[in-house]
Coordinates of C-alpha atoms in Angstrom, one line a residue:
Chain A
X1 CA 224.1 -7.3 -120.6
X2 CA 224.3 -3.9 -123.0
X3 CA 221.9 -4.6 -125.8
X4 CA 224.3 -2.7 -127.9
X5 CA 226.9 -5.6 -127.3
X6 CA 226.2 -7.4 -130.6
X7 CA 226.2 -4.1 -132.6
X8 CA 229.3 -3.1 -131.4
X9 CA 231.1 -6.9 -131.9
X10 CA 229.6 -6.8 -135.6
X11 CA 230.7 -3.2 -136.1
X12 CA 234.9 -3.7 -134.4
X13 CA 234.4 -7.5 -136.1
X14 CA 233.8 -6.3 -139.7
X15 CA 236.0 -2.6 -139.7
X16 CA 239.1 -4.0 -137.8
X17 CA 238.5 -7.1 -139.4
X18 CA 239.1 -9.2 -135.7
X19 CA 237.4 -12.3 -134.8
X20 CA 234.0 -11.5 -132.5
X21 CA 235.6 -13.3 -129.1
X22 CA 238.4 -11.2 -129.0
X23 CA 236.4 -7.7 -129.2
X24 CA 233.9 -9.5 -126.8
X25 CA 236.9 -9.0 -124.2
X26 CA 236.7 -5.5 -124.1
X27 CA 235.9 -4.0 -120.7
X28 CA 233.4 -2.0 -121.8
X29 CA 232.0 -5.0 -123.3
X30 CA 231.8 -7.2 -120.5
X31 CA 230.6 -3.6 -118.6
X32 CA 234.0 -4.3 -115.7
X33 CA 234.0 -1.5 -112.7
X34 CA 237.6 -0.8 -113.6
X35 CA 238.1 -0.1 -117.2
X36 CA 240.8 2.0 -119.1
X37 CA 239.3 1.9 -122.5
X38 CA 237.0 3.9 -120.5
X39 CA 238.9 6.3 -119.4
X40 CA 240.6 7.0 -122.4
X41 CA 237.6 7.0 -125.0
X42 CA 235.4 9.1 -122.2
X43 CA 238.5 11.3 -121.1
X44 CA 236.7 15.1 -122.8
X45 CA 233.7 14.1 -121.0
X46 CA 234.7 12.9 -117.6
X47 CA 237.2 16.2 -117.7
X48 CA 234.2 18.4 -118.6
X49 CA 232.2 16.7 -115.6
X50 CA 235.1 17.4 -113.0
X51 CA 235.7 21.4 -114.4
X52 CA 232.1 21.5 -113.4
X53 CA 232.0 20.0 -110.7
X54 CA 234.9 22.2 -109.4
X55 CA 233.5 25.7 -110.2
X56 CA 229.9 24.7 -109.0
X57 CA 232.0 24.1 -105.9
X58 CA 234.1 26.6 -105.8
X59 CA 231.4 29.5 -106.6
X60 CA 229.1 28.0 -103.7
X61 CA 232.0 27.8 -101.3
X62 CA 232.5 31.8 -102.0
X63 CA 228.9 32.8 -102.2
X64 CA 228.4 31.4 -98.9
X65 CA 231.4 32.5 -97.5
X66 CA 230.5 36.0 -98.7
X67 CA 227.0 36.1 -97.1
X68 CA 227.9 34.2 -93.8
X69 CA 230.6 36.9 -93.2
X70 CA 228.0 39.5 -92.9
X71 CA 225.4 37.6 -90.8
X72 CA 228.4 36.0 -88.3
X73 CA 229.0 40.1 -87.9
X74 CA 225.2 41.0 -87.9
X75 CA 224.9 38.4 -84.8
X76 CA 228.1 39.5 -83.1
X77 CA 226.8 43.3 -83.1
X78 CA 223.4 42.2 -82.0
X79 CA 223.0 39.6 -79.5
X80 CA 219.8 38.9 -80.1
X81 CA 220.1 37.8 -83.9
X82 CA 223.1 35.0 -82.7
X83 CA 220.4 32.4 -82.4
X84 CA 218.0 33.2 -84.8
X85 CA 220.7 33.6 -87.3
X86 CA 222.4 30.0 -86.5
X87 CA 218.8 28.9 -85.9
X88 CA 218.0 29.5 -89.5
X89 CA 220.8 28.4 -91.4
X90 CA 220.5 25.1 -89.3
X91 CA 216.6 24.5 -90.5
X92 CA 217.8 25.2 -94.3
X93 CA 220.2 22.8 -93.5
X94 CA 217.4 20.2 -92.9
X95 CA 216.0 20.4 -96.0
X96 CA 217.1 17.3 -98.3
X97 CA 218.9 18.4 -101.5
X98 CA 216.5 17.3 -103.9
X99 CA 213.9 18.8 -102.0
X100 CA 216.0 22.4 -101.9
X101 CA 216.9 22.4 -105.8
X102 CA 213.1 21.3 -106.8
X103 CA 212.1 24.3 -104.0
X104 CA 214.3 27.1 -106.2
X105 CA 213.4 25.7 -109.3
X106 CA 210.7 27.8 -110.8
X107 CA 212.8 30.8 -109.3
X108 CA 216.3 29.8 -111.6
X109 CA 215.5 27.3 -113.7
X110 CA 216.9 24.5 -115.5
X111 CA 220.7 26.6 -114.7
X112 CA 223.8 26.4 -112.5
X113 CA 222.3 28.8 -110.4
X114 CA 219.9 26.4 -108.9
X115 CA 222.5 24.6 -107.8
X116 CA 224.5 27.1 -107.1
X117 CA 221.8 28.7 -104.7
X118 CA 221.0 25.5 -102.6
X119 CA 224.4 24.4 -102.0
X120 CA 225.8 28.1 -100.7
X121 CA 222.7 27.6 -98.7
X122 CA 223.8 25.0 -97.2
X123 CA 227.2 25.8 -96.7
X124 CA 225.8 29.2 -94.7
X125 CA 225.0 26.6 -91.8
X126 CA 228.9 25.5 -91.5
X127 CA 230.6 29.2 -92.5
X128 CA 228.1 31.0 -90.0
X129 CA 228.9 29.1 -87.0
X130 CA 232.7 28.9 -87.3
X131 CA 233.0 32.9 -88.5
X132 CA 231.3 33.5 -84.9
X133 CA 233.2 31.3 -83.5
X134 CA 236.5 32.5 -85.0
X135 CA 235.8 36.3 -84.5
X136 CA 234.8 35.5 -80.1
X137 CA 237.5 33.2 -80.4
X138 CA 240.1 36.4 -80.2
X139 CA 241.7 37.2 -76.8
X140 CA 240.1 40.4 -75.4
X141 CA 243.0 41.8 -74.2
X142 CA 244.5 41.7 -78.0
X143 CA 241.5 43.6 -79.0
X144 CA 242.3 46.1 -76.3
X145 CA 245.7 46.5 -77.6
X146 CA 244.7 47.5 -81.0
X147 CA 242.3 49.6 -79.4
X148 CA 245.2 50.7 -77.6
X149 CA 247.1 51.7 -80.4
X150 CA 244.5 53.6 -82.2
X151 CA 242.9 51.1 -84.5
X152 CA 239.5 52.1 -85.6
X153 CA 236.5 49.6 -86.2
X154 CA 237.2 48.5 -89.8
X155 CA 241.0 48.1 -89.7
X156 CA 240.7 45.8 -86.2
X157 CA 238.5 43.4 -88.2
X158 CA 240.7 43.2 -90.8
X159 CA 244.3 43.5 -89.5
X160 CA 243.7 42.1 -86.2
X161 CA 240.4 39.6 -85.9
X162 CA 239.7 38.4 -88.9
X163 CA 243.6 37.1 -89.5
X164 CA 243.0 35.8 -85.7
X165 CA 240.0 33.9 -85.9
X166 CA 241.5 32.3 -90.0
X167 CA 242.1 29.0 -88.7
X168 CA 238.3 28.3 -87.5
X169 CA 237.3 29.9 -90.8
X170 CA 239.0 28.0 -92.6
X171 CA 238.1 25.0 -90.7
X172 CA 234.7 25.4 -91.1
X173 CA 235.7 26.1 -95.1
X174 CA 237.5 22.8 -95.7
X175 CA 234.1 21.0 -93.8
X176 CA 231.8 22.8 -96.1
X177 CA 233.8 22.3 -99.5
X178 CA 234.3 19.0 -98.8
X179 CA 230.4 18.0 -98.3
X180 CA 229.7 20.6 -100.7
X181 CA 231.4 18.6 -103.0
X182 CA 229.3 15.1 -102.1
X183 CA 226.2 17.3 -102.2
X184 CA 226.9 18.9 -106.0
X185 CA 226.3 15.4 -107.3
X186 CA 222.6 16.2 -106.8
X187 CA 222.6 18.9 -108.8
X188 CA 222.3 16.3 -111.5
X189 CA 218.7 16.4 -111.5
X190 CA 218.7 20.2 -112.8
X191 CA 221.5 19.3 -115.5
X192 CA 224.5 20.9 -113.4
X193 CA 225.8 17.9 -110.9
X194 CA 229.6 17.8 -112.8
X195 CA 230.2 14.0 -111.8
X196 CA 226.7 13.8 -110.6
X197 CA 225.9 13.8 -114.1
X198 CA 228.1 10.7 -115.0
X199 CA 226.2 9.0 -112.4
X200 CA 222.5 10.1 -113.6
X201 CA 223.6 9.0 -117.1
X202 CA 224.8 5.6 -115.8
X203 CA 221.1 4.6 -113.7
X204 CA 219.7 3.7 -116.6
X205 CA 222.2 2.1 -119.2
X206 CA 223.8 0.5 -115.5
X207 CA 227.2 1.4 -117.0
X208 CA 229.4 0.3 -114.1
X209 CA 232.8 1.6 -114.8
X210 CA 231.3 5.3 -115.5
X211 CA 229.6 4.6 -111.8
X212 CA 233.1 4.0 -110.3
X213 CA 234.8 6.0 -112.0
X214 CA 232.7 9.4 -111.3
X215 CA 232.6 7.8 -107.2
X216 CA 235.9 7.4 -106.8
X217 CA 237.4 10.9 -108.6
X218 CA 234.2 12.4 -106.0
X219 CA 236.2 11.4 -103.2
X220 CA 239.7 12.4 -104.5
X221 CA 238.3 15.6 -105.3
X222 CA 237.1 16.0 -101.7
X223 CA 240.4 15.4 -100.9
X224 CA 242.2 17.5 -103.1
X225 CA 239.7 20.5 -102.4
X226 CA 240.8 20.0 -98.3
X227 CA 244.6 19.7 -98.8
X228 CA 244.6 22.7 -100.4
X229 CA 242.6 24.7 -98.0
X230 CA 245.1 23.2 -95.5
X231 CA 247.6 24.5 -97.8
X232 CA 245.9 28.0 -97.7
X233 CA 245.5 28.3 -94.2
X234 CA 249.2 27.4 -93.9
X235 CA 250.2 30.4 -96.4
X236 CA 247.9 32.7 -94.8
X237 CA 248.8 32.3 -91.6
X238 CA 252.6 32.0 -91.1
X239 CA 253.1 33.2 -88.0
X240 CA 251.5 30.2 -86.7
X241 CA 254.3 28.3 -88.2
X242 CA 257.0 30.2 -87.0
X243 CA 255.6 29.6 -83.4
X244 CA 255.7 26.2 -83.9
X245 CA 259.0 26.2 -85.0
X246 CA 260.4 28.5 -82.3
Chain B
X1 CA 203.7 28.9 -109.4
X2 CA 201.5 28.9 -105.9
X3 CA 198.9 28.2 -108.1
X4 CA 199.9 25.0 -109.9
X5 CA 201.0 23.7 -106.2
X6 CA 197.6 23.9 -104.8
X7 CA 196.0 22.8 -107.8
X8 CA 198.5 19.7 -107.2
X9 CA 197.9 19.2 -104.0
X10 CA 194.2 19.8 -104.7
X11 CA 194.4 16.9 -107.2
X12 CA 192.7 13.6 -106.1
X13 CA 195.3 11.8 -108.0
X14 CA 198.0 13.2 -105.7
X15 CA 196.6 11.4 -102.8
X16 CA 195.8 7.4 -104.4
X17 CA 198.0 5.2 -105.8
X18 CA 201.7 4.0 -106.0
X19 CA 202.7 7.3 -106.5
X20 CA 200.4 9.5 -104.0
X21 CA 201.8 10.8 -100.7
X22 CA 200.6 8.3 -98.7
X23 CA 202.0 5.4 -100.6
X24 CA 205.1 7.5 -100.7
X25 CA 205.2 8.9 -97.3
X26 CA 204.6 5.5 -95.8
X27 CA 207.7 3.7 -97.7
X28 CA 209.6 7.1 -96.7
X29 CA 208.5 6.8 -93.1
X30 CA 209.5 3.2 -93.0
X31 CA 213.0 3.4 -94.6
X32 CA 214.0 6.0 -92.1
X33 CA 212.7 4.0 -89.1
X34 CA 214.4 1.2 -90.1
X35 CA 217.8 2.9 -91.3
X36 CA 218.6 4.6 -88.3
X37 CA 217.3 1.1 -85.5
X38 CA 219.7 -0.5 -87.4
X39 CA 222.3 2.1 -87.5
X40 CA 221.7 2.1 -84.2
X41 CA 222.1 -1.1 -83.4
X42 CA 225.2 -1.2 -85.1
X43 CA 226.7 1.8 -84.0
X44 CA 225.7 2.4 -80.5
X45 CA 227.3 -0.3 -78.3
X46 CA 230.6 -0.5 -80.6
X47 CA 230.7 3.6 -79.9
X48 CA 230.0 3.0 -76.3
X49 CA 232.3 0.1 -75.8
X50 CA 235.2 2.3 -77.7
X51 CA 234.7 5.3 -75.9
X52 CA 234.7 3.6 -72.8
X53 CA 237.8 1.8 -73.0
X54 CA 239.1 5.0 -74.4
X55 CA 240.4 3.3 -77.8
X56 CA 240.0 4.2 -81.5
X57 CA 239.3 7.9 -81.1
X58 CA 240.8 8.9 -84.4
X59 CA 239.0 6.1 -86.0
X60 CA 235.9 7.6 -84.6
X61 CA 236.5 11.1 -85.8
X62 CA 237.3 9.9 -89.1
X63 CA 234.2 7.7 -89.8
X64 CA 232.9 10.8 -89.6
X65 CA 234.8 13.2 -92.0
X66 CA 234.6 10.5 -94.4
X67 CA 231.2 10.2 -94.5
X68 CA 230.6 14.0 -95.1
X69 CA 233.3 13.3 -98.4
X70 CA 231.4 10.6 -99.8
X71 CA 228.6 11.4 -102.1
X72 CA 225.3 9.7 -101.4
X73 CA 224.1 9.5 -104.8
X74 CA 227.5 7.7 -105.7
X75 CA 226.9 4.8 -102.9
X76 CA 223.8 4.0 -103.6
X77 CA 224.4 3.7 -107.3
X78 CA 227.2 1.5 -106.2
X79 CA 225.7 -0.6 -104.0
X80 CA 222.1 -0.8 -106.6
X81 CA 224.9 -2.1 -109.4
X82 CA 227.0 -4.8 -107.1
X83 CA 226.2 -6.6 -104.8
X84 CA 223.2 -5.7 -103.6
X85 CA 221.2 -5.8 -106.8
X86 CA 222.4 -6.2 -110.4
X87 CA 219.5 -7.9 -112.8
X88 CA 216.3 -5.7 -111.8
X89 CA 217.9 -2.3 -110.8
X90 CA 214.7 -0.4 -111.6
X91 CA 212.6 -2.7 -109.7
X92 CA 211.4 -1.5 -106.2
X93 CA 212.9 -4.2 -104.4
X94 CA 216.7 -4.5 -105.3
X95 CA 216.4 -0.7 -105.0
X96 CA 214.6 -0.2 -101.7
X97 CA 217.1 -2.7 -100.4
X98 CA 220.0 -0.8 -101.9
X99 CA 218.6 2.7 -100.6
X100 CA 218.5 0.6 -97.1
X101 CA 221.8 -0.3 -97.1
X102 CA 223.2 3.1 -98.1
X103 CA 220.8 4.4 -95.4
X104 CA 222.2 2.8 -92.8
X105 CA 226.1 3.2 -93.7
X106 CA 224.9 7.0 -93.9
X107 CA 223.5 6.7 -90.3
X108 CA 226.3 5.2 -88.8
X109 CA 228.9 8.3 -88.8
X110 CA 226.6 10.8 -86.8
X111 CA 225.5 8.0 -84.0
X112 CA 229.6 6.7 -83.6
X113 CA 231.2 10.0 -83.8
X114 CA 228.9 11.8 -81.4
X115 CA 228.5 8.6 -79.0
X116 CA 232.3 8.4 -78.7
X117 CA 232.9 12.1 -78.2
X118 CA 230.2 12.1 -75.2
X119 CA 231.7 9.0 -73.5
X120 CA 235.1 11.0 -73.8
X121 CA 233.7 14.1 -72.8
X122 CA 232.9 12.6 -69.3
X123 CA 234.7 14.3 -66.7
X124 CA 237.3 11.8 -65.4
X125 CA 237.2 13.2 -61.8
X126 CA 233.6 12.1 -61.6
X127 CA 234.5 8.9 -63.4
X128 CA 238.2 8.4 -61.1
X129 CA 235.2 8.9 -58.0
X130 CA 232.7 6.4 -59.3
X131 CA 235.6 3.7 -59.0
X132 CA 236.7 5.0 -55.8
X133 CA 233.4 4.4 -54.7
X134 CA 233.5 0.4 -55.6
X135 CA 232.1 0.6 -58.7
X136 CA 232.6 -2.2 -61.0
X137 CA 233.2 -1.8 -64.8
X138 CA 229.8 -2.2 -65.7
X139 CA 228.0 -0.1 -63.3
X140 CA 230.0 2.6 -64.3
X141 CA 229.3 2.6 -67.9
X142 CA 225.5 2.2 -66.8
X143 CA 225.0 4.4 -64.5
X144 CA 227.8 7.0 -65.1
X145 CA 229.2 7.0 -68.5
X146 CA 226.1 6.8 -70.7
X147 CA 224.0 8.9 -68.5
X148 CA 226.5 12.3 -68.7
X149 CA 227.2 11.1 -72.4
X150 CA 223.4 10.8 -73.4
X151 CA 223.1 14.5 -74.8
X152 CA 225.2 14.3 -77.6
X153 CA 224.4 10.4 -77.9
X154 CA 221.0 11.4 -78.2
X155 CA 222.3 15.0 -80.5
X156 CA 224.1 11.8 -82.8
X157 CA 220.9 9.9 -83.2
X158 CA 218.9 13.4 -84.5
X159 CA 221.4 13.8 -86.5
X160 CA 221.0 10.5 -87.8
X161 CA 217.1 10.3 -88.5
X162 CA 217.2 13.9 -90.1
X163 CA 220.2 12.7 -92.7
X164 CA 218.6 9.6 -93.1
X165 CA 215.0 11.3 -94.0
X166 CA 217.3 13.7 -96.8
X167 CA 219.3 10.7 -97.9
X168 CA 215.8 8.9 -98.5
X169 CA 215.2 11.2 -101.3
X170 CA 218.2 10.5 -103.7
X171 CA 217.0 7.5 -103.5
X172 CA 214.3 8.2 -105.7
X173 CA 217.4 8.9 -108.5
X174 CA 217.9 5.5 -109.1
X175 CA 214.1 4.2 -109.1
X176 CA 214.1 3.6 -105.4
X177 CA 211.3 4.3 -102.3
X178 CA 210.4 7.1 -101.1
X179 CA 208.5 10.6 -101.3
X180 CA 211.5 11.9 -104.0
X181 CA 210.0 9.7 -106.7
X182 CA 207.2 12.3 -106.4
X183 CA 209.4 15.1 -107.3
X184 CA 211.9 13.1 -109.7
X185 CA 208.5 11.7 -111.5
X186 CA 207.2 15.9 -111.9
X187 CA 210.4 16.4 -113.4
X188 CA 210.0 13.9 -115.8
X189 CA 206.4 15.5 -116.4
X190 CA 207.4 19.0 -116.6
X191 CA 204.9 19.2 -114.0
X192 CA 205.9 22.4 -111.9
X193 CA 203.0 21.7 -109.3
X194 CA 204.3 18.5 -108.8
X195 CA 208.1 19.2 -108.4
X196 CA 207.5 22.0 -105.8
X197 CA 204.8 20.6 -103.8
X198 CA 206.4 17.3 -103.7
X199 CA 209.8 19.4 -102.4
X200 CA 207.1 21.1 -100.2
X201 CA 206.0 18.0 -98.5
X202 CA 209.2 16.6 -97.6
X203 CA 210.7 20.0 -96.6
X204 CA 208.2 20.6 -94.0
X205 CA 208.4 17.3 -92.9
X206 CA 212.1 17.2 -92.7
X207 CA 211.8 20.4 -90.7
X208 CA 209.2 19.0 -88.4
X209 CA 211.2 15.6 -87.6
X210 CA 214.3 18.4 -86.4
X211 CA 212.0 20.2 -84.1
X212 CA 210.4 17.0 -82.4
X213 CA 213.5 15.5 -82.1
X214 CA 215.1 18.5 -80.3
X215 CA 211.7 18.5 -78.1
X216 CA 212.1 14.6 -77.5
X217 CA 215.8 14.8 -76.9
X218 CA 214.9 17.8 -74.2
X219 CA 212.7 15.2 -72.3
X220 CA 214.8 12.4 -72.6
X221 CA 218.0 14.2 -71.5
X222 CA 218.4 13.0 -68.1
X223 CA 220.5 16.0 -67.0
X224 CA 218.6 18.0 -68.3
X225 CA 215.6 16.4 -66.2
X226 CA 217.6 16.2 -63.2
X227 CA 218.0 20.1 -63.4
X228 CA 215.0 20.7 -64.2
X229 CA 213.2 18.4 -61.2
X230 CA 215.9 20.3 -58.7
X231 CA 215.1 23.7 -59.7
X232 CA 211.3 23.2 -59.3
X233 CA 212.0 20.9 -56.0
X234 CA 214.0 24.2 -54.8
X235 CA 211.0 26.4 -56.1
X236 CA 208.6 24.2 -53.7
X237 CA 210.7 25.0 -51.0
X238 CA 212.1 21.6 -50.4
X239 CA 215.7 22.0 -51.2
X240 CA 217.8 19.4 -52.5
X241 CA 221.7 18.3 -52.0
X242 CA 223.0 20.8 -54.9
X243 CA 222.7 24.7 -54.3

C-alpha cells in the first residue's frame, strides 16, 4: 500500500477530528481503479493533461496534413516519386515511438515540438496514401468537364478535385487522429504526452485510479476526435447528403 | 551529437551486462517471437474459420479500429497494475509478463482483420467452382481459400511482428524488457549518446525486420510463386495451361 497512507489518516484524523477507520475508507486510500475523490481533487490537472493532449493532437494532425498535401501532388505530377514517396513515409512509420522522439531529441529538445515532429511524421504515412488516393479517385470525365469549361490548373484542384476526393481525406484523417491520439501518450517521456503524463506519473507511486482514469478518457477522446471528423466531412460535403436523400 | 553516439557505441560498457545490447536485444528478440506465435495462434484459425463461414465481418473490422484507439502505454500499465502483476511492478518478471500480454492483444488486430479480409476477398466464382468440382468443406478452405487469401494473411502477420517490435519499447516505461530500457535509462542519465544510439539500434532494426519480411512474404506467397514459375516455364519455352 501507499506509504503516505498513515500520514494522511493522522493528518484527516487530527484536522477533521474523524476516527482513523473511517478516513481509511477513502478510495484514494485503499488506491480503488474507480475513484471520485479523484476526480474531483485532481480535476485542474487531469483537464490540463487532456488540453494537451488535444492541441499536441490537433497541431500533428495539421502539420501532417499540410506536408502530405504537397507530396500526394508531388507523386501525382511525377510518377516516378509515387512509390518512393509512399515508400518513405511507410519506413518512418516503422520506427517505434520511443525510438522516433529519442531520434529528434537532440534536434528539439525537451519541447512539444518533439512530439509534435514524430507524430505528424507518422501521420504522413496515413494522409499521403489516402490524398493520392482521393485525388485518382475523381472520374476523368469530370476533370474533362472542368477542363471543358475553362477551369485552369489551380481552381480544378480546389473547386473540383480536392472537394471530390474529401471523403478519402478525411477518412484517412479520422484513422490518423485517432492513433495519433494513442501514440501522444508517448510523448510522456519528453514531458509533452497530455494523459501520457498521468500515466508516467502513476508507474512508480502505482496509483491505479489516475491509470484508469487517464486510459479510459484516451479512448473517449479517440472517439470524440472521430465523431467530429465524421461531423466535418458531413458539413463539408453536403451534396453527398442530398444524394442520399433524393 | 554523432560524436557522443559513437563514443557510446564505442563504449565497452554498452556491450556487457543487464543493460548492454545484447542482453537487451536478446529479451527484445524473444518478446517479439513469442508475441506474435501466440497471436498467431490465437488469431489465425478463429480469422480463418470466420472468414470462411462468412460471419462476424464487422467484428473483424472493428478489432481492428479499436486497436489503433487504444493507447499502448495505457494497457500495459493496466494490465502491470491488475491482474497480471500488482506486488513487484518494477521487477522484471511481473513486467515482462505484462509487456507479453499487451504484446499479444496488440498482435491480434493486424493478423484477424487482414486474415478475414483475404478469406472474403476470395473470388466466389472460383470458390462456387471448387464446390462444383466435389470439393468438400475442408478441402476447400485448404487448398482454395487460404492459398488466394495468403498475401494479406501473410501482409497481417508483418504487420504484426513490426508493431509488436515498436510496442516492445514502451515497455521499457514501466520497468519492463526490452532494448527501450536502454534509451529510457540515457534519459534518466542525461546521457545523449545513449538516448540516440539506443533509438538508433532499434530503428534500424525495426526497419530491417520490414524489409525481410516483405522479402520473406514475396517467397512465401504462393501466387506470387505460381506466377513467377509460369512466366520462367513460358520463358524456357515449355508453356503452361495459362497464356
Amino acid at each position: 500500500m501507499a506509504p503516505s497512507s498513515s500520514v494522511l489518516t493522522f493528518v484527516h484524523g487530527t484536522l477533521a477530528g474523524t476516527d482513523a477507520p473511517a478516513v481509511a475508507d477513502n478510495c484514494l486510500v485503499r488506491n480503488d481503479w474507480v475513484c471520485g475523490e479523484y476526480l474531483r481533487s485532481r480535476a485542474p490537472q487531469i483537464t490540463d493533461a487532456l488540453v494537451q493532449h488535444i492541441w499536441i493532437t490537433v497541431v500533428s494532425v495539421l502539420l501532417g496534413l499540410l506536408v502530405a498535401f504537397p507530396l500526394a501532388l508531388l507523386a501525382r505530377r511525377y510518377r516516378r516519386l509515387e512509390g518512393f514517396v509512399v515508400g518513405a513515409t511507410t519506413a518512418i512509420y516503422t520506427i517505434p515511438s520511443l525510438a522516433l522522439f529519442a531520434l529528434l531529441l537532440p534536434f528539439t529538445g525537451l519541447t512539444a515540438t518533439t512530439v509534435i515532429l514524430g507524430l505528424a511524421l507518422y501521420s504522413l504515412t496515413i494522409l499521403v496514401r489516402n490524398v493520392i488516393e482521393g485525388l485518382k479517385g475523381v472520374p476523368e470525365d469530370v476533370r474533362e468537364s472542368a477542363l471543358g469549361m475553362g477551369y485552369g490548373r489551380r481552381r480544378m484542384l480546389l473547386a473540383v478535385e480536392v472537394p471530390l476526393a474529401l471523403p478519402t481525406i478525411i477518412a484517412g484523417v479520422r484513422v490518423a487522429a485517432v492513433s495519433t491520439v494513442a501514440l501522444t501518450t508517448v510523448g510522456a517521456i519528453v514531458g509533452y504526452g497530455g494523459l501520457g503524463n498521468l500515466l508516467l506519473e502513476a508507474v512508480d507511486s502505482r496509483f491505479k485510479a489516475q491509470v484508469l482514469t487517464a486510459a479510459v478518457l484516451c479512448v473517449a477522446l479517440a472517439v470524440a476526435f472521430d465523431l467530429v471528423l465524421v461531423g466535418v466531412q458531413r458539413v463539408l460535403t453536403p451534396w453527398a447528403r442530398t444524394r442520399r436523400a433524393g | 551529437m554523432l560524436q557522443s553516439v559513437l563514443d557510446w557505441l564505442a563504449d565497452p560498457a554498452t556491450w556487457q551486462g543487464e543493460n548492454g545490447i545484447p542482453n537487451r536485444l536478446l529479451e527484445h528478440g524473444l518478446l517479439t517471437v513469442t508475441a506474435t506465435l501466440a497471436a498467431a495462434a490465437l488469431g489465425l484459425p478463429l480469422a480463418v474459420w470466420l472468414g470462411h463461414k462468412g460471419r462476424g465481418g464487422t467484428l473483424a473490422i472493428n478489432i481492428s479500429n479499436v486497436g489503433r484507439a487504444v493507447p499502448t502505454f495505457a494497457v500495459l500499465l493496466l494490465l502491470a497494475l491488475g491482474p497480471v502483476g500488482t506486488e513487484y511492478f518494477g521487477a522484471y518478471g511481473r513486467a515482462g509478463l505484462s509487456t507479453l500480454v499487451a504484446l499479444v492483444l496488440f498482435a491480434l488486430p493486424p493478423i484477424i482483420t487482414n486474415t478475414y479480409v483475404g478469406m472474403q476477398g476470395v473470388d466466389r466464382d472460383t470458390v462456387e467452382a471448387a464446390r462444383g468440382m466435389g470439393m468438400t468443406s475442408t478441402q476447400l478452405l485448404r487448398s482454395v481459400e487460404v492459398p488466394l487469401a495468403l498475401p494479406l494473411i501473410l501482409t497481417g502477420l508483418r504487420l504484426a511482428i513490426v508493431q509488436v517490435w515498436a510496442t516492445a519499447t514502451i515497455a521499457a516505461l514501466v520497468a519492463g524488457p526490452g532494448l527501450g530500457r536502454i534509451v529510457t535509462l540515457g534519459f534518466v542519465r542525461q546521457d545523449t549518446g545513449q538516448v540516440v544510439g539506443g533509438a538508433l539500434v532499434i530503428a534500424v532494426i525495426a526497419l530491417l525486420l520490414e524489409v525481410g519480411m516483405v522479402a520473406l512474404q514475396r517467397v512465401l506467397d504462393p501466387v506470387a510463386r505460381a506466377r513467377r514459375t509460369t512466366a520462367a516455364a513460358a520463358a524456357l519455352g515449355s508453356v503452361g495451361s495459362r497464356p
